[in-house]
CSV table of C-alpha atoms in Angstrom, one decimal:
chain,number,residue,atom,x,y,z
V,391,UNK,CA,84.6,89.2,-111.4
V,392,UNK,CA,82.1,89.9,-114.3
V,393,UNK,CA,84.3,88.7,-117.0
V,394,UNK,CA,83.2,86.0,-119.1
V,395,UNK,CA,86.6,84.1,-119.3
V,396,UNK,CA,89.0,84.5,-116.5
V,397,UNK,CA,92.1,82.3,-117.7
V,398,UNK,CA,94.9,82.0,-120.3
V,399,UNK,CA,94.8,79.9,-123.6
V,400,UNK,CA,91.9,81.9,-125.3
V,401,UNK,CA,93.7,81.4,-128.7
V,402,UNK,CA,90.6,81.4,-130.5
V,403,UNK,CA,89.8,85.2,-129.9
V,404,UNK,CA,93.6,85.7,-129.9
V,405,UNK,CA,95.2,83.9,-132.8
V,406,UNK,CA,98.9,83.7,-132.1
V,407,UNK,CA,102.0,81.7,-133.2
V,408,UNK,CA,103.1,81.0,-129.5
V,409,UNK,CA,100.8,80.7,-126.5
V,410,UNK,CA,102.8,81.4,-123.3
V,411,UNK,CA,99.5,82.3,-121.6
V,412,UNK,CA,98.7,78.7,-120.4
V,413,UNK,CA,100.9,76.6,-118.0
V,414,UNK,CA,100.9,73.2,-119.4
V,415,UNK,CA,103.5,70.6,-120.3
V,416,UNK,CA,105.3,72.1,-123.5
V,417,UNK,CA,106.0,68.4,-124.4
V,418,UNK,CA,102.2,68.1,-125.2
V,419,UNK,CA,100.5,64.5,-124.6
V,420,UNK,CA,102.9,61.5,-124.3
V,421,UNK,CA,102.8,59.5,-127.3
V,422,UNK,CA,101.1,56.5,-125.6
V,423,UNK,CA,98.3,58.7,-124.5
V,424,UNK,CA,97.9,59.9,-127.9
V,425,UNK,CA,97.6,56.5,-129.4
V,426,UNK,CA,95.4,55.4,-126.5
V,427,UNK,CA,93.1,58.5,-127.2
V,428,UNK,CA,92.8,57.5,-130.9
V,429,UNK,CA,91.9,53.9,-129.8
V,430,UNK,CA,89.2,55.3,-127.5
V,431,UNK,CA,87.5,57.1,-130.4
V,432,UNK,CA,86.9,53.7,-132.0
V,433,UNK,CA,85.2,52.8,-129.0
V,434,UNK,CA,83.1,55.8,-128.6
V,435,UNK,CA,79.9,54.2,-129.9
V,436,UNK,CA,79.4,52.6,-126.3
V,437,UNK,CA,78.9,54.6,-123.1
V,438,UNK,CA,82.0,55.2,-120.8
V,439,UNK,CA,82.5,53.3,-117.7
V,440,UNK,CA,80.7,55.8,-115.4
V,441,UNK,CA,83.1,54.8,-112.4
V,442,UNK,CA,86.3,54.7,-114.5
V,443,UNK,CA,87.4,51.8,-112.5
V,444,UNK,CA,90.5,50.9,-114.7
V,445,UNK,CA,91.7,54.5,-114.7
V,446,UNK,CA,91.0,54.8,-110.7
V,447,UNK,CA,93.0,51.5,-110.2
V,448,UNK,CA,95.9,53.2,-112.1
V,449,UNK,CA,95.8,56.3,-110.2
V,450,UNK,CA,95.4,54.5,-106.8
V,451,UNK,CA,98.4,52.4,-107.5
V,452,UNK,CA,100.5,55.5,-108.9
V,453,UNK,CA,99.4,57.8,-105.9
V,454,UNK,CA,99.6,54.9,-103.4
V,455,UNK,CA,96.2,55.4,-102.0
V,456,UNK,CA,93.1,53.2,-101.8
V,457,UNK,CA,91.1,53.0,-105.0
V,458,UNK,CA,87.9,54.1,-102.9
V,459,UNK,CA,89.7,57.3,-102.3
V,460,UNK,CA,89.7,58.4,-105.9
V,461,UNK,CA,87.0,60.3,-107.8
V,462,UNK,CA,87.5,61.2,-111.4
V,463,UNK,CA,86.1,64.6,-112.8
V,464,UNK,CA,86.0,66.2,-116.2
V,465,UNK,CA,89.1,68.2,-115.5
V,466,UNK,CA,90.0,69.3,-111.8
V,467,UNK,CA,87.6,72.6,-112.4
V,468,UNK,CA,84.5,70.1,-112.4
V,469,UNK,CA,85.5,68.7,-109.1
V,470,UNK,CA,85.9,72.2,-107.6
V,471,UNK,CA,82.4,72.9,-108.5
V,472,UNK,CA,81.3,69.6,-107.5
V,473,UNK,CA,82.7,69.9,-103.9
V,474,UNK,CA,81.2,73.3,-103.6
V,475,UNK,CA,77.8,72.1,-104.6
V,476,UNK,CA,78.0,69.0,-102.4
V,477,UNK,CA,79.0,71.1,-99.3
V,478,UNK,CA,77.0,74.3,-100.0
V,479,UNK,CA,79.5,76.1,-97.9
V,480,UNK,CA,78.0,79.3,-96.3
V,481,UNK,CA,81.7,80.6,-96.1
V,482,UNK,CA,84.7,80.0,-98.2
V,483,UNK,CA,88.3,81.0,-97.2
V,484,UNK,CA,90.6,81.6,-100.4
V,485,UNK,CA,93.9,83.6,-100.8
V,486,UNK,CA,94.1,86.7,-102.9
V,487,UNK,CA,95.5,86.1,-105.4
V,488,UNK,CA,94.8,82.5,-106.4
V,489,UNK,CA,93.1,80.4,-108.9
V,490,UNK,CA,89.7,82.0,-109.6
V,491,UNK,CA,87.5,78.9,-110.0
V,492,UNK,CA,87.5,78.4,-106.1
V,493,UNK,CA,85.7,81.7,-105.8
V,494,UNK,CA,83.6,81.3,-108.7
V,495,UNK,CA,82.6,77.6,-107.4
V,496,UNK,CA,81.7,78.8,-104.1
V,497,UNK,CA,79.7,81.9,-105.1
V,498,UNK,CA,77.8,79.5,-107.7
V,499,UNK,CA,76.9,77.3,-104.7
V,500,UNK,CA,75.6,80.4,-102.6
V,501,UNK,CA,78.5,80.9,-100.5
V,502,UNK,CA,80.2,84.1,-99.3
V,503,UNK,CA,83.9,84.7,-99.8
V,504,UNK,CA,86.4,85.3,-97.0
V,505,UNK,CA,89.7,86.7,-98.6
V,506,UNK,CA,93.2,86.4,-97.2
V,507,UNK,CA,95.3,89.1,-99.0
V,508,UNK,CA,98.9,88.0,-99.7
V,509,UNK,CA,101.3,90.9,-100.0
V,510,UNK,CA,103.9,92.1,-102.8
V,511,UNK,CA,106.6,92.9,-100.1
V,512,UNK,CA,106.2,89.4,-98.8
V,513,UNK,CA,106.5,88.2,-102.3
V,514,UNK,CA,102.8,86.9,-102.2
V,515,UNK,CA,103.7,84.0,-99.9
V,516,UNK,CA,101.4,82.8,-97.0
V,517,UNK,CA,102.6,83.8,-93.5
V,518,UNK,CA,102.3,82.1,-90.4
V,519,UNK,CA,99.4,84.4,-89.4
V,520,UNK,CA,97.3,83.0,-92.0
V,521,UNK,CA,96.4,80.2,-89.2
V,522,UNK,CA,94.3,83.0,-87.5
V,523,UNK,CA,91.9,83.0,-90.5
V,524,UNK,CA,90.9,79.5,-90.0
V,525,UNK,CA,88.1,79.4,-87.6
V,526,UNK,CA,84.7,77.8,-87.3
V,527,UNK,CA,83.1,80.6,-89.5
V,528,UNK,CA,84.9,79.2,-92.5
V,529,UNK,CA,83.2,76.0,-93.9
V,530,UNK,CA,86.0,75.4,-96.6
V,531,UNK,CA,89.3,76.5,-97.3
V,532,UNK,CA,90.9,76.2,-100.9
V,533,UNK,CA,94.7,76.4,-101.0
V,534,UNK,CA,96.8,76.0,-104.5
V,535,UNK,CA,100.3,74.6,-104.0
V,536,UNK,CA,102.2,75.9,-105.8
V,537,UNK,CA,99.8,78.8,-105.8
V,538,UNK,CA,98.5,80.1,-109.4
V,539,UNK,CA,99.5,82.7,-110.7
V,540,UNK,CA,102.3,83.4,-108.1
V,541,UNK,CA,104.2,79.9,-108.1
V,542,UNK,CA,104.8,80.3,-104.5
V,543,UNK,CA,105.2,77.1,-102.3
V,544,UNK,CA,103.6,76.1,-98.9
V,545,UNK,CA,106.3,73.9,-97.0
V,546,UNK,CA,104.8,70.6,-95.7
V,547,UNK,CA,105.3,71.5,-91.9
V,548,UNK,CA,103.3,74.5,-92.5
V,549,UNK,CA,100.6,72.4,-94.6
V,550,UNK,CA,100.3,70.1,-91.6
V,551,UNK,CA,99.5,73.1,-89.2
V,552,UNK,CA,97.0,74.3,-91.5
V,553,UNK,CA,95.4,70.8,-91.8
V,554,UNK,CA,95.3,70.4,-87.9
V,555,UNK,CA,93.6,73.8,-87.6
V,556,UNK,CA,91.0,72.9,-90.2
V,557,UNK,CA,90.3,69.7,-88.4
V,558,UNK,CA,90.1,71.7,-85.0
V,559,UNK,CA,87.5,74.1,-86.7
V,560,UNK,CA,85.6,71.5,-88.8
V,561,UNK,CA,86.5,73.4,-92.0
V,562,UNK,CA,87.2,71.4,-95.2
V,563,UNK,CA,90.6,71.8,-96.6
V,564,UNK,CA,90.8,71.4,-100.3
V,565,UNK,CA,94.7,71.3,-101.6
V,566,UNK,CA,95.0,71.8,-105.4
V,567,UNK,CA,98.3,70.0,-106.3
V,568,UNK,CA,97.7,70.3,-109.9
V,569,UNK,CA,101.3,71.8,-110.6
V,570,UNK,CA,103.2,69.7,-107.7
V,571,UNK,CA,104.0,67.0,-110.1
V,572,UNK,CA,106.5,69.4,-111.9
V,573,UNK,CA,108.7,69.4,-108.8
V,574,UNK,CA,111.3,66.9,-108.1
V,575,UNK,CA,110.4,67.3,-104.4
V,576,UNK,CA,106.7,66.4,-105.1
V,577,UNK,CA,106.6,63.5,-102.7
V,578,UNK,CA,108.2,65.5,-99.9
V,579,UNK,CA,105.4,68.2,-100.2
V,580,UNK,CA,102.2,66.4,-101.2
V,581,UNK,CA,99.4,65.9,-98.7
V,582,UNK,CA,98.1,62.8,-100.2
V,583,UNK,CA,99.9,60.6,-97.7
V,584,UNK,CA,97.9,62.4,-95.0
V,585,UNK,CA,94.5,61.7,-96.2
V,586,UNK,CA,93.5,59.3,-93.5
V,587,UNK,CA,94.9,61.6,-90.8
V,588,UNK,CA,92.6,64.3,-91.7
V,589,UNK,CA,88.8,63.7,-92.5
V,590,UNK,CA,88.3,67.2,-93.7
V,591,UNK,CA,91.1,66.8,-96.5
V,592,UNK,CA,90.7,66.6,-100.1
V,593,UNK,CA,93.6,66.8,-102.7
V,594,UNK,CA,92.9,67.9,-106.2
V,595,UNK,CA,95.1,66.6,-109.3
V,596,UNK,CA,94.5,66.8,-113.1
V,597,UNK,CA,96.1,65.3,-116.1
V,598,UNK,CA,95.4,68.7,-117.7
V,599,UNK,CA,99.1,70.4,-116.6
V,600,UNK,CA,101.6,67.4,-116.4
V,601,UNK,CA,100.4,65.6,-119.3
V,602,UNK,CA,99.6,68.3,-121.5
V,603,UNK,CA,96.0,67.3,-122.2
V,604,UNK,CA,93.6,70.0,-121.5
V,605,UNK,CA,91.4,69.4,-124.3
V,606,UNK,CA,90.6,66.0,-122.9
V,607,UNK,CA,89.4,67.1,-119.6
V,608,UNK,CA,90.4,64.7,-117.0
V,609,UNK,CA,91.3,65.2,-113.3
V,610,UNK,CA,90.7,63.5,-109.9
V,611,UNK,CA,90.2,64.2,-106.4
V,612,UNK,CA,91.5,62.1,-103.3
V,613,UNK,CA,90.0,61.9,-100.0
V,614,UNK,CA,89.6,59.4,-97.1
V,615,UNK,CA,86.2,60.9,-96.4
V,616,UNK,CA,83.7,58.4,-98.2
V,617,UNK,CA,80.8,60.8,-97.2
V,618,UNK,CA,82.4,63.7,-98.7
V,619,UNK,CA,83.1,61.7,-102.0
V,620,UNK,CA,79.7,60.2,-102.0
V,621,UNK,CA,78.0,63.8,-101.8
V,622,UNK,CA,80.5,64.8,-104.6
V,623,UNK,CA,79.8,62.0,-106.8
V,624,UNK,CA,76.0,62.8,-106.5
V,625,UNK,CA,77.0,66.5,-107.8
V,626,UNK,CA,78.5,65.3,-111.0
V,627,UNK,CA,76.8,64.2,-114.0
V,628,UNK,CA,76.9,60.4,-115.2
V,629,UNK,CA,79.5,59.5,-117.7
V,630,UNK,CA,81.5,62.8,-116.9
V,631,UNK,CA,84.7,61.1,-118.3
V,632,UNK,CA,84.9,60.0,-121.9
V,633,UNK,CA,86.5,56.8,-123.0
V,634,UNK,CA,89.4,58.5,-124.9
V,635,UNK,CA,90.1,60.4,-121.7
V,636,UNK,CA,90.2,57.6,-119.6
V,637,UNK,CA,92.3,55.5,-121.7
V,638,UNK,CA,94.7,58.5,-122.3
V,639,UNK,CA,95.0,58.9,-118.5
V,640,UNK,CA,95.8,55.3,-118.2
V,641,UNK,CA,98.6,55.4,-120.6
V,642,UNK,CA,100.0,58.7,-119.2
V,643,UNK,CA,100.4,57.3,-115.6
V,644,UNK,CA,102.3,54.2,-116.9
V,645,UNK,CA,104.7,56.7,-118.8
V,646,UNK,CA,107.3,57.1,-116.0
V,647,UNK,CA,110.2,58.5,-118.1
V,648,UNK,CA,107.9,61.3,-119.7
V,649,UNK,CA,107.6,62.7,-116.1
V,650,UNK,CA,111.3,62.5,-115.5
V,651,UNK,CA,111.9,64.3,-119.2
V,652,UNK,CA,109.3,66.9,-118.3
V,653,UNK,CA,111.1,67.9,-115.1
V,654,UNK,CA,114.5,68.3,-116.6
V,655,UNK,CA,113.2,70.3,-119.4
V,656,UNK,CA,111.1,72.6,-117.0
V,657,UNK,CA,114.2,73.2,-114.8
V,658,UNK,CA,116.7,74.0,-117.6
V,659,UNK,CA,114.2,76.3,-119.5
V,660,UNK,CA,113.0,77.9,-116.4
V,661,UNK,CA,116.5,79.0,-115.6
V,662,UNK,CA,117.2,80.4,-119.0
V,663,UNK,CA,113.8,82.3,-119.0
V,664,UNK,CA,114.7,83.8,-115.5
V,665,UNK,CA,117.9,84.9,-116.5
V,666,UNK,CA,116.7,86.6,-119.7
V,667,UNK,CA,113.8,88.4,-118.0
V,668,UNK,CA,116.0,89.6,-115.3
V,669,UNK,CA,118.4,91.2,-117.8
V,670,UNK,CA,116.4,94.3,-118.6
V,671,UNK,CA,113.1,92.9,-119.9
V,672,UNK,CA,111.0,93.2,-116.6
V,673,UNK,CA,110.8,95.1,-113.2
V,674,UNK,CA,110.6,92.0,-111.1
V,675,UNK,CA,110.6,88.4,-111.4
V,676,UNK,CA,109.1,86.5,-108.4
V,677,UNK,CA,110.5,83.0,-107.0
V,678,UNK,CA,108.2,80.7,-108.6
V,679,UNK,CA,108.4,76.9,-107.7
V,680,UNK,CA,106.2,75.9,-110.6
V,681,UNK,CA,106.5,75.4,-114.3
V,682,UNK,CA,105.7,79.2,-115.0
V,683,UNK,CA,107.2,82.5,-114.1
V,684,UNK,CA,105.4,85.4,-112.2
V,685,UNK,CA,106.5,88.8,-112.9
V,686,UNK,CA,106.2,92.8,-112.9
V,687,UNK,CA,106.5,94.6,-116.2
V,688,UNK,CA,104.8,97.5,-118.0
V,689,UNK,CA,101.1,97.3,-118.2
V,690,UNK,CA,101.2,97.4,-122.1
V,691,UNK,CA,103.4,94.3,-122.3
V,692,UNK,CA,100.4,91.9,-123.2
V,693,UNK,CA,99.4,94.0,-126.2
V,694,UNK,CA,103.1,94.5,-127.5
V,695,UNK,CA,103.6,91.0,-127.7
V,696,UNK,CA,100.4,90.2,-129.2
V,697,UNK,CA,101.5,92.3,-131.9
V,698,UNK,CA,104.4,90.0,-132.2
V,699,UNK,CA,102.2,86.8,-132.4
V,700,UNK,CA,102.8,86.0,-128.6
V,701,UNK,CA,100.0,85.5,-126.1
V,702,UNK,CA,100.9,86.0,-122.4
V,703,UNK,CA,98.8,85.9,-119.2
V,704,UNK,CA,97.9,89.1,-117.8
V,705,UNK,CA,97.1,88.8,-114.2
V,706,UNK,CA,95.1,92.0,-113.8
V,707,UNK,CA,92.0,90.2,-113.4
V,708,UNK,CA,93.0,88.3,-110.3
V,709,UNK,CA,91.9,89.7,-106.9
V,710,UNK,CA,94.6,91.7,-105.3
V,711,UNK,CA,96.7,92.2,-108.4
V,712,UNK,CA,96.9,95.1,-111.0
V,713,UNK,CA,97.6,95.2,-114.7
V,714,UNK,CA,101.4,95.3,-114.2
V,715,UNK,CA,101.6,91.6,-113.1
V,716,UNK,CA,101.9,88.9,-115.8
V,717,UNK,CA,102.6,85.2,-115.9
V,718,UNK,CA,104.3,83.0,-118.7
V,719,UNK,CA,104.4,79.3,-119.0
V,720,UNK,CA,107.9,77.7,-119.6
V,721,UNK,CA,108.0,76.3,-123.1
V,722,UNK,CA,110.5,74.3,-125.2
V,723,UNK,CA,113.8,75.8,-125.9
V,724,UNK,CA,112.9,76.9,-129.4
V,725,UNK,CA,109.8,78.5,-128.1
V,726,UNK,CA,111.5,80.4,-125.0
V,727,UNK,CA,114.2,81.7,-127.3
V,728,UNK,CA,111.8,83.1,-129.9
V,729,UNK,CA,109.6,84.7,-127.0
V,730,UNK,CA,112.8,86.5,-125.9
V,731,UNK,CA,113.8,87.5,-129.3
V,732,UNK,CA,110.6,89.2,-130.1
V,733,UNK,CA,110.3,90.5,-126.6
V,734,UNK,CA,113.7,92.3,-127.0
V,735,UNK,CA,112.6,93.7,-130.3
V,736,UNK,CA,109.5,95.4,-128.7
V,737,UNK,CA,111.7,96.8,-125.9
V,738,UNK,CA,114.1,98.2,-128.4
V,739,UNK,CA,111.3,99.6,-130.4
V,740,UNK,CA,109.8,101.3,-127.3
V,741,UNK,CA,113.3,102.9,-126.5
V,742,UNK,CA,113.9,104.1,-130.1
């Protein structure tokens, strides 16, 4: 991958009215987090707590893990790089397609990639034969659940099989759960309850997606492996999370109603978007469990919608995908209806 920027959200080079290329909470930051961040700015004349103890306590309490099992990062992306720099894996196993920073971080740390291709005819879902890819030659395995960009979900029973195989082969298993809290069945699917069962397991989460604060950069890793967290901590820069970010994170975790409201909105609006997309707008819609929709369409769709002031995520630069694959985030009712209205406009124009 030689592209300078591999993600959605580049509104700085693509000024638009509506950004559907990102997959963050359409409600934006919780009001309490906005207020806390403002208060944090007034305290920015001091260094932040380099351990972030107050936030780690809140996370540990909310996730029901030990405080010593939580490590803060400047977004989940920083923790992915810290993990690879700490382990210096010779070989890294990833699925294709999946989040591209796993590969970028491993390569930056000097690792060689091992790819497990997911197939369109299987709706890009991981199958049981994936277990055969987990061997002693793989130093680390990255899994995104739900997967990005496809939204496909790995069920808990299969995740436990994968974790067992990783323990046997001494392969570190990093499960990225950044999108899992959007699901009602989060507690049934998460692997955070199994931290103490698997010494090679690390679970990633972020405030970016669920709490709509990508500009503040805040994420965390959870693991029962003290040695691993210690190595990762050494790979991080000091004071890597700011006072406004830490304070906003504490306020976000305490706002339980915000999460309930989010899940309700995503479920309702996702159903509307899938129904509209399936009504002649795209070639195929895939079954996504996340707060975004993955689909096939004509290759010039992104450019057509850009002319209508809308940015979507082309997935052509994901490994094992082509330019006919796209992803859109689920937004508010008003935004979603405007997307469909403008989308139907360019469809009508192309047919006239």
